[in-house]
Coordinates of C-alpha atoms and ligand atoms in Angstrom, one line a residue:
M60 CA 128.2 170.0 89.4
T61 CA 127.0 166.6 90.6
I62 CA 124.9 166.3 93.7
A63 CA 126.0 163.4 96.0
P64 CA 123.2 160.8 96.4
K65 CA 121.6 160.7 99.8
A66 CA 122.4 157.8 102.1
A67 CA 120.0 155.0 102.3
C68 CA 117.9 154.3 105.5
L69 CA 116.6 151.2 107.1
V70 CA 113.1 151.4 108.7
T71 CA 112.0 148.4 110.6
G72 CA 108.2 148.3 111.3
C73 CA 107.8 150.4 108.1
A74 CA 104.2 149.3 107.5
G75 CA 102.9 150.5 110.8
F76 CA 101.3 153.8 111.9
I77 CA 104.5 155.6 112.6
G78 CA 106.9 153.6 110.4
S79 CA 104.8 154.4 107.3
H80 CA 104.8 158.1 108.0
L81 CA 108.6 158.0 108.6
T82 CA 109.2 156.0 105.4
D83 CA 107.2 158.6 103.4
A84 CA 109.1 161.5 105.0
L85 CA 112.5 159.9 104.3
L86 CA 111.6 159.2 100.7
A87 CA 110.3 162.8 100.3
S88 CA 113.6 164.1 101.6
G89 CA 115.4 162.1 98.9
H90 CA 116.7 159.1 100.9
P91 CA 116.3 155.6 99.5
V92 CA 114.6 153.4 102.1
V93 CA 114.7 149.7 102.8
G94 CA 111.6 148.9 104.8
V95 CA 111.3 145.8 106.9
D96 CA 108.0 144.6 108.3
I97 CA 106.4 141.3 109.3
R98 CA 103.2 142.1 107.4
P99 CA 102.8 140.6 103.9
R100 CA 103.2 143.2 101.2
A101 CA 99.5 143.0 100.3
E102 CA 98.5 144.0 103.9
A103 CA 100.9 146.9 104.0
V104 CA 98.2 149.4 103.1
N105 CA 99.8 152.4 104.7
L106 CA 102.7 152.1 102.2
A107 CA 100.6 152.8 99.1
G108 CA 102.6 156.0 98.4
A109 CA 106.0 154.4 99.1
F110 CA 105.3 151.4 96.8
A111 CA 105.0 153.9 93.9
D112 CA 108.5 155.2 94.6
P113 CA 111.4 153.3 92.9
R114 CA 113.7 154.2 95.8
F115 CA 111.6 152.1 98.2
H116 CA 112.4 148.4 98.8
Y117 CA 110.1 146.3 100.9
M118 CA 111.3 143.2 102.8
E119 CA 108.7 141.0 104.5
R120 CA 110.6 139.7 107.5
D121 CA 110.3 139.1 111.2
I122 CA 112.7 141.1 113.3
N123 CA 113.4 138.0 115.4
E124 CA 115.1 136.5 112.4
H125 CA 118.4 138.2 113.1
G126 CA 120.7 139.5 110.3
V127 CA 118.2 142.1 109.2
L128 CA 120.8 144.8 108.3
A129 CA 122.9 142.3 106.3
A130 CA 119.8 141.3 104.3
A131 CA 118.8 144.9 103.8
R132 CA 122.3 145.8 102.6
Q133 CA 122.0 143.1 99.8
V134 CA 119.3 145.3 98.4
C135 CA 120.9 148.7 99.2
P136 CA 124.6 148.5 100.2
D137 CA 124.9 152.1 101.5
I138 CA 122.6 152.0 104.5
R139 CA 123.8 154.6 107.0
H140 CA 120.7 155.5 109.0
V141 CA 118.8 152.8 111.0
F142 CA 115.4 153.6 112.4
H143 CA 114.2 150.7 114.5
L144 CA 110.5 150.7 115.1
A145 CA 109.5 147.0 114.7
A146 CA 108.1 145.8 118.0
V147 CA 105.4 144.2 120.0
V148 CA 103.4 147.4 120.3
M149 CA 100.5 146.5 122.6
V150 CA 101.0 146.6 126.3
A151 CA 98.2 144.2 127.1
F152 CA 99.4 141.6 124.5
S153 CA 102.9 141.8 126.2
M154 CA 101.3 140.8 129.5
D155 CA 100.2 137.5 128.0
H156 CA 103.4 137.0 125.8
P157 CA 106.3 138.1 128.0
E158 CA 108.9 135.9 126.2
L159 CA 108.0 137.0 122.7
T160 CA 108.0 140.6 123.9
M161 CA 111.4 140.3 125.4
A162 CA 112.8 138.6 122.3
T163 CA 111.3 141.2 119.9
N164 CA 111.6 144.4 121.9
S165 CA 114.9 143.7 123.6
T166 CA 117.0 140.8 122.1
A167 CA 116.2 141.7 118.5
T168 CA 117.1 145.3 119.2
R169 CA 120.4 144.3 120.6
A170 CA 121.2 142.1 117.6
L171 CA 120.3 144.9 115.1
H172 CA 122.3 147.4 117.1
E173 CA 125.3 145.1 117.1
E174 CA 125.0 144.7 113.4
S175 CA 124.7 148.5 112.9
V176 CA 127.8 149.2 115.0
A177 CA 129.8 146.5 113.1
A178 CA 128.7 147.9 109.7
G179 CA 129.7 151.5 110.7
A180 CA 126.2 152.9 110.5
Q181 CA 126.0 156.7 111.3
A182 CA 122.7 156.7 113.2
F183 CA 120.6 154.2 115.1
I184 CA 117.3 155.5 116.4
F185 CA 115.2 153.3 118.6
A186 CA 111.5 153.9 119.4
G187 CA 111.4 154.1 123.2
S188 CA 108.2 154.5 125.3
A189 CA 106.8 156.4 128.2
A190 CA 105.9 153.0 129.5
E191 CA 109.6 152.7 130.6
Y192 CA 108.8 155.0 133.6
G193 CA 106.2 152.6 135.1
D194 CA 103.7 154.5 137.3
D195 CA 106.2 157.1 138.6
P196 CA 104.3 159.9 140.4
R197 CA 107.0 162.5 139.8
L198 CA 105.5 164.6 137.0
P199 CA 106.6 165.8 134.5
L200 CA 108.7 162.7 133.9
K201 CA 112.4 163.3 133.3
E202 CA 114.6 160.9 131.4
E203 CA 116.7 160.0 134.5
Y204 CA 113.7 158.8 136.5
A205 CA 113.7 155.4 134.7
T206 CA 116.5 153.3 136.2
D207 CA 117.3 149.7 136.7
D208 CA 115.2 149.8 139.9
T209 CA 112.0 151.1 138.1
E210 CA 109.2 148.6 138.1
Q211 CA 107.6 148.8 134.7
A212 CA 104.0 147.7 134.7
S213 CA 104.4 145.4 131.7
P214 CA 107.0 143.3 129.8
Y215 CA 106.5 145.9 127.1
G216 CA 107.8 148.7 129.3
K217 CA 110.6 146.6 130.7
A218 CA 111.9 145.5 127.3
K219 CA 111.7 149.1 125.9
Y220 CA 113.7 150.2 129.0
L221 CA 116.4 147.6 128.4
S222 CA 116.8 148.7 124.8
S223 CA 116.9 152.4 125.7
R224 CA 119.6 151.6 128.3
L225 CA 121.6 149.9 125.5
M226 CA 121.6 153.2 123.5
Q227 CA 122.9 155.0 126.6
T228 CA 125.5 152.5 127.8
S229 CA 126.9 151.6 124.4
G230 CA 127.5 155.3 123.5
F231 CA 126.0 154.7 120.1
G232 CA 122.4 155.3 119.2
C233 CA 119.5 157.2 120.5
S234 CA 116.2 156.3 122.1
L235 CA 113.2 158.6 121.6
R236 CA 110.8 158.0 124.4
F237 CA 107.5 158.7 122.9
F238 CA 104.4 159.6 124.9
N239 CA 100.9 159.1 123.4
I240 CA 101.1 159.5 119.6
F241 CA 98.0 160.1 117.5
G242 CA 97.1 160.9 113.9
P243 CA 96.1 159.5 110.6
R244 CA 96.8 155.7 110.0
Q245 CA 96.5 154.7 113.6
D246 CA 94.7 151.4 113.6
P247 CA 91.5 151.6 115.7
S248 CA 90.5 148.0 115.2
S249 CA 91.9 146.3 118.3
P250 CA 90.5 146.5 121.8
Y251 CA 93.8 147.9 122.8
S252 CA 94.1 150.5 120.0
G253 CA 95.1 154.1 121.0
V254 CA 92.2 156.0 122.6
I255 CA 92.1 158.8 120.1
S256 CA 91.7 156.4 117.1
K257 CA 89.0 154.6 118.9
F258 CA 87.0 157.6 120.1
I259 CA 87.2 159.2 116.7
T260 CA 86.0 156.1 114.8
Q261 CA 83.2 155.6 117.3
A262 CA 82.1 159.3 117.2
V263 CA 82.3 159.4 113.4
A264 CA 80.1 156.3 113.2
G265 CA 77.6 157.8 115.7
K266 CA 78.4 155.1 118.3
D267 CA 78.9 155.6 122.1
L268 CA 82.3 156.2 123.6
T269 CA 83.5 154.2 126.6
I270 CA 85.8 155.7 129.2
F271 CA 87.7 153.1 131.3
G272 CA 87.7 154.4 134.9
D273 CA 86.7 157.8 136.1
G274 CA 88.2 159.6 133.0
G275 CA 90.3 161.8 135.3
Q276 CA 93.5 160.1 134.0
T277 CA 95.6 162.3 131.8
R278 CA 97.9 161.7 128.8
D279 CA 100.5 163.8 126.9
F280 CA 99.3 163.5 123.3
I281 CA 101.6 164.4 120.5
Y282 CA 100.6 164.5 116.8
V283 CA 102.4 162.2 114.4
S284 CA 103.9 164.8 112.1
D285 CA 105.8 166.3 115.2
V286 CA 107.0 162.8 116.0
I287 CA 108.3 162.3 112.5
R288 CA 110.2 165.7 112.7
S289 CA 111.8 164.5 115.9
Y290 CA 112.9 161.3 114.1
L291 CA 114.4 163.3 111.2
I292 CA 116.4 165.6 113.6
A293 CA 117.5 162.7 115.9
G294 CA 118.6 160.6 112.9
G295 CA 120.7 163.4 111.3
I296 CA 118.4 163.7 108.3
L297 CA 117.2 167.3 109.1
P298 CA 119.6 169.8 110.5
N299 CA 119.4 170.2 114.3
P300 CA 117.6 173.6 114.6
R301 CA 119.9 174.5 117.5
T302 CA 123.3 173.8 115.9
G303 CA 122.3 174.1 112.2
T304 CA 124.1 170.8 111.3
A305 CA 122.5 167.4 110.6
E306 CA 124.1 165.1 113.2
P307 CA 122.7 161.9 114.7
L308 CA 121.9 162.2 118.4
A309 CA 123.1 159.8 121.1
G310 CA 121.3 159.0 124.4
I311 CA 117.7 159.0 125.6
F312 CA 115.2 161.8 125.0
N313 CA 111.5 162.2 125.9
V314 CA 109.3 163.2 123.0
G315 CA 106.0 164.6 123.9
T316 CA 104.4 168.0 124.2
G317 CA 104.7 168.6 128.0
S318 CA 100.9 169.3 128.1
I319 CA 98.3 166.9 129.3
M320 CA 94.6 166.3 128.7
S321 CA 92.2 164.2 130.7
I322 CA 90.3 161.3 129.0
N323 CA 87.0 163.0 130.0
E324 CA 88.0 166.2 128.1
L325 CA 89.3 164.1 125.2
A326 CA 86.0 162.2 124.9
Q327 CA 84.0 165.5 124.8
Q328 CA 86.4 167.1 122.3
A329 CA 86.3 164.0 120.0
I330 CA 82.5 164.2 119.9
R331 CA 82.6 167.9 119.2
S332 CA 85.2 167.6 116.5
A333 CA 83.3 164.8 114.8
G334 CA 80.1 166.8 115.0
A335 CA 78.5 163.8 116.7
S336 CA 76.0 163.3 119.5
S337 CA 77.4 160.1 120.9
A338 CA 76.9 159.3 124.6
I339 CA 79.8 158.8 127.0
L340 CA 79.7 155.6 129.0
H341 CA 82.0 154.4 131.8
A342 CA 83.5 151.0 132.3
P343 CA 85.9 149.8 135.0
A344 CA 89.5 151.0 134.8
R345 CA 91.8 148.8 132.8
A346 CA 94.3 146.6 134.7
G347 CA 97.7 148.2 134.8
D348 CA 96.5 151.6 133.5
I349 CA 98.8 154.4 134.5
Y350 CA 96.8 157.4 135.9
H351 CA 98.9 160.4 134.9
S352 CA 101.6 160.6 132.2
Q353 CA 103.3 163.8 131.2
A354 CA 106.7 164.3 129.5
D355 CA 109.4 166.7 130.6
I356 CA 110.7 167.7 127.1
D357 CA 113.3 170.1 128.3
L358 CA 116.3 167.9 127.4
F359 CA 115.2 167.3 123.8
T360 CA 114.3 171.0 123.4
R361 CA 117.6 172.2 124.8
T362 CA 119.6 169.7 122.7
T363 CA 117.8 170.3 119.4
G364 CA 115.6 173.4 119.6
F365 CA 112.7 171.1 118.8
T366 CA 109.2 172.1 120.0
P367 CA 106.0 170.5 118.7
D368 CA 104.3 172.5 115.9
V369 CA 100.8 171.1 115.8
D370 CA 98.4 172.1 118.6
F371 CA 96.2 169.4 119.9
L372 CA 92.9 170.6 118.4
S373 CA 94.2 171.0 114.9
G374 CA 95.8 167.6 115.1
L375 CA 92.5 166.1 116.3
N376 CA 90.6 167.8 113.5
Q377 CA 93.0 166.5 110.9
T378 CA 92.7 163.0 112.3
V379 CA 88.9 163.3 112.2
D380 CA 89.1 164.3 108.5
W381 CA 91.3 161.4 107.8
F382 CA 89.1 158.8 109.5
R383 CA 86.1 160.3 107.6
S384 CA 88.0 160.0 104.3
T385 CA 88.6 156.3 104.9
R386 CA 85.0 155.3 105.6
Ligands
LIG602 C1 100.1 154.2 125.3 C2 100.5 153.4 124.1 C3 101.6 152.5 124.5 C4 102.7 153.2 125.2 C5 102.1 154.0 126.4 C6 103.2 154.8 127.0 C7 98.8 153.2 122.4 C8 97.8 152.3 121.8 N1 99.4 152.7 123.5 O1 99.3 153.4 126.2 O2 102.1 151.8 123.4 O3 103.7 152.4 125.6 O4 101.1 154.8 125.9 O5 102.7 155.3 128.3 O6 99.1 154.3 121.9 N2 90.9 154.6 127.2 C9 89.5 154.7 127.4 N3 88.7 154.2 126.5 C10 89.1 153.6 125.4 C11 90.5 153.4 125.2 C12 91.4 153.9 126.2 O7 89.1 155.3 128.4 O8 88.3 153.1 124.5 C13 91.8 155.1 128.2 C14 92.8 154.1 128.8 O9 92.2 153.4 129.9 C15 93.9 155.0 129.2 C16 93.9 156.2 128.2 O10 92.6 156.1 127.6 O11 93.7 155.5 130.5 C17 94.9 156.0 127.1 O12 94.9 154.7 126.6 P1 95.7 154.2 125.3 O13 95.5 155.2 124.2 O14 95.4 152.8 125.1 O15 97.2 154.5 125.7 P2 98.1 154.1 126.9 O16 97.5 153.0 127.8 O17 98.5 155.4 127.6

């Protein structure tokens, strides 16, 4: 008996925090991967494991140079699953660069989506964002709350919304609207890096932690391995636990935990988990900061049976261990 080879996948943004974990997971499940990223290969440090796999093909390319799928299919003709993560990822950067953000997060998504439809791809999974909801006070946030009338706080949120809408109106493709993702490989080095990566790096180094605002703001933090499982189910790589069959999803789905934590609690827990004695300082609230953010995950759970596996504390401890190991 011969076993049919698994279909190839395209992952844009493959060298980033989430893209690299997704690439590793797809390779581990037997799928060849063409990974596209703007970073030069030498800077793609998250892909050390993937580079050792002969089924992985790296393409250094800006997503704004359209024709990405055609180029990837020259390397691997049978690409059936498209995971589109490449984006301007920093909200604050998007405020200063609205045109680049629109081009990258909206126009380039549309172009890749059109190519994927024309090529007969089976799955197109777009990385949406909780930022699409703006500062909506109706918590927990349901998918239908983001509409054409929503005022997103940033070009980042607006462009992500337009791309999610495209998944819905075209009838092909799925947007996973992620809340606050954390875990190993999240880059702590920019002033706008995710709060958990910053707090852990600071605590492990014995430095003080700075909370912007009063620290009463809350976030719905989800661990990266749960995010990767949501991708594999949505992309039809893993069977949908509810139906038992591997089928790509269509539409828009929140992906979070449904639970929230305040930034004050987070700072204290990060210090405890790192075994540190750092002080907690306060600075003025960041412009455009949303106060509360919490996902309603009912739609994704009802559709797929997915619930997050990793509780916050064990995710935080695993992240602390990883940051220690990289020092
Ligand atoms: C995050 C995402 C963004 C996504 C958005 C969806 C990151 C880096 N950003 O933004 O891509 O679109 O969720 O809603 O994951 N804070 C401190 N001290 C610090 C750093 C942050 O107090 O040193 C506070 C911030 O002011 C904020 C909270 O922690 O209130 C979370 O900040 P951050 O991790 O940057 O994420 P979001 O702004 O929620």
